[in-house]
Amino acid sequence: NAGVMQNPRHLVRRRGQEARLRCSPMKGHSHVYWYRQLPEEGLKFMVYLQKENIIDESGMPKERFSAEFPKEGPSILRIQQVVRGDSAAYFCASSPREGGPLGTDTQYFGPGTRLTVL
Amino acid sequence: AQSVTQPDIHITVSEGASLELRCNYSYGATPYLFWYVQSPGQGLQLLLKYFSGDTLVQGIKGFEAEFKRSQSSFNLRKPSVHWSDAAEYFCAVGMFSGGYNKLIFGAGTRLAVHP
């Protein structure tokens, strides 16, 4: 069973360009989380999605950032008009619906996309 | 507000020595607690997790962690460190609400292992 896949692994953009980050969850997982890791910091929650639904986007910047998880295909994190402060590692995690209390779902992380804005 | 504190930014130990990484959390309800490890350029791998029950939790790679409610701590331990354990370690608390867990991470502890 393949793990969580993210591509590209490294992405370089110039200020003002768009960045698209893709995440394919583990097989059978229908829940996706995006986190951002700034240099020398821990990961910060951005958004939680289920198929075709954004459940919680409380960690997303209000402008320029959007996320989707269509019925078919990977989840996409889109950053429009990137600025230098967007340079970070973006991690995707997925979880299944395991048995037991819902809170016991484990999140499995992908290798991340490292975005550099020039 | 919910938060996770890892007081040690960097730790260096000799191979074969014991290890303890500290983690303190602030969370109003019963916490769901996790330790993840991140090797350079890699994603995060789950070492262990605590939801309820026995407060001493066993994980992969010989790691264990103990939940102490009175101290709001969830410290990670390993009796004998191997060179391959050099990595960054993140403690996290899960904010469970609305049917899902939003993880709050500490800033991480970077572990170096001397031969």
XYZ file of C-alpha atoms in Angstrom, chain B:
115
model
C -5.217 28.492 24.078
C -3.998 25.051 23.163
C -0.255 24.756 22.753
C 2.666 22.367 22.815
C 6.067 23.242 24.206
C 9.249 21.372 23.506
C 11.781 23.123 25.746
C 14.887 21.685 24.108
C 15.639 22.939 20.614
C 18.793 20.859 20.207
C 20.002 17.785 22.074
C 23.223 15.872 21.527
C 23.788 12.422 22.965
C 26.374 9.717 22.502
C 25.437 6.532 20.742
C 24.277 3.980 23.284
C 23.248 6.614 25.828
C 19.693 7.010 27.051
C 17.444 9.729 25.710
C 14.555 11.762 27.025
C 12.830 14.438 24.966
C 10.472 16.721 26.835
C 7.006 17.768 25.790
C 4.493 19.851 27.707
C 1.019 20.638 26.460
C -1.797 22.974 27.291
C -5.220 21.621 26.478
C -8.505 21.856 28.332
C -9.893 18.413 27.628
C -8.411 14.925 27.644
C -5.570 15.194 25.165
C -4.734 12.957 22.275
C -0.935 13.016 22.129
C 1.516 12.052 19.425
C 5.224 11.892 18.744
C 6.456 12.128 15.158
C 9.987 11.918 13.777
C 11.215 13.779 10.715
C 14.444 12.793 8.993
C 16.133 15.440 6.823
C 14.134 16.137 3.680
C 11.498 13.608 4.641
C 7.938 13.654 5.869
C 6.810 12.859 9.361
C 6.631 9.318 10.652
C 4.444 8.443 13.614
C 6.441 7.004 16.508
C 3.622 6.516 18.992
C 0.339 7.911 20.175
C -1.711 8.132 23.349
C -5.476 8.265 23.493
C -6.430 6.625 26.763
C -5.612 3.745 29.067
C -2.101 2.807 30.087
C -0.086 5.986 30.484
C 3.127 4.323 29.287
C 2.945 3.924 25.543
C 5.251 1.795 23.438
C 6.121 2.864 19.923
C 8.269 1.867 17.007
C 12.073 1.823 16.925
C 12.305 1.152 20.656
C 10.724 4.443 21.744
C 8.254 4.880 24.563
C 6.464 7.846 26.083
C 4.735 8.448 29.374
C 1.642 10.575 29.805
C 1.571 12.464 33.100
C -1.644 14.399 33.495
C -0.522 16.151 36.685
C 2.481 17.598 34.881
C 0.803 18.076 31.470
C 3.710 16.200 29.978
C 4.272 13.490 27.409
C 8.025 12.859 27.372
C 9.637 10.559 24.842
C 12.309 8.102 25.948
C 14.669 5.557 24.521
C 17.059 3.497 26.658
C 19.872 3.278 24.097
C 20.178 5.648 21.165
C 21.418 4.535 17.748
C 23.147 6.806 15.222
C 20.152 6.394 12.917
C 17.944 8.116 15.502
C 19.456 11.477 14.568
C 16.473 13.467 13.315
C 13.960 16.060 14.405
C 11.249 15.007 16.806
C 7.859 16.654 17.074
C 5.329 16.329 19.835
C 1.713 17.092 18.933
C -1.649 17.315 20.621
C -4.835 16.553 18.743
C -7.679 19.015 19.106
C -10.635 16.742 18.602
C -13.742 18.604 17.531
C -16.449 18.010 14.981
C -15.275 14.480 14.330
C -11.660 15.093 13.408
C -8.295 15.863 14.941
C -6.488 19.105 14.232
C -2.881 18.548 15.266
C -0.988 21.245 17.114
C 2.741 20.711 16.931
C 5.589 21.826 19.096
C 8.549 23.541 17.482
C 10.549 20.329 17.505
C 13.735 18.999 19.079
C 16.665 18.300 16.829
C 18.634 15.274 17.990
C 22.286 14.762 17.119
C 24.028 11.481 17.946
C 27.763 11.293 18.502
C 29.562 8.026 17.738
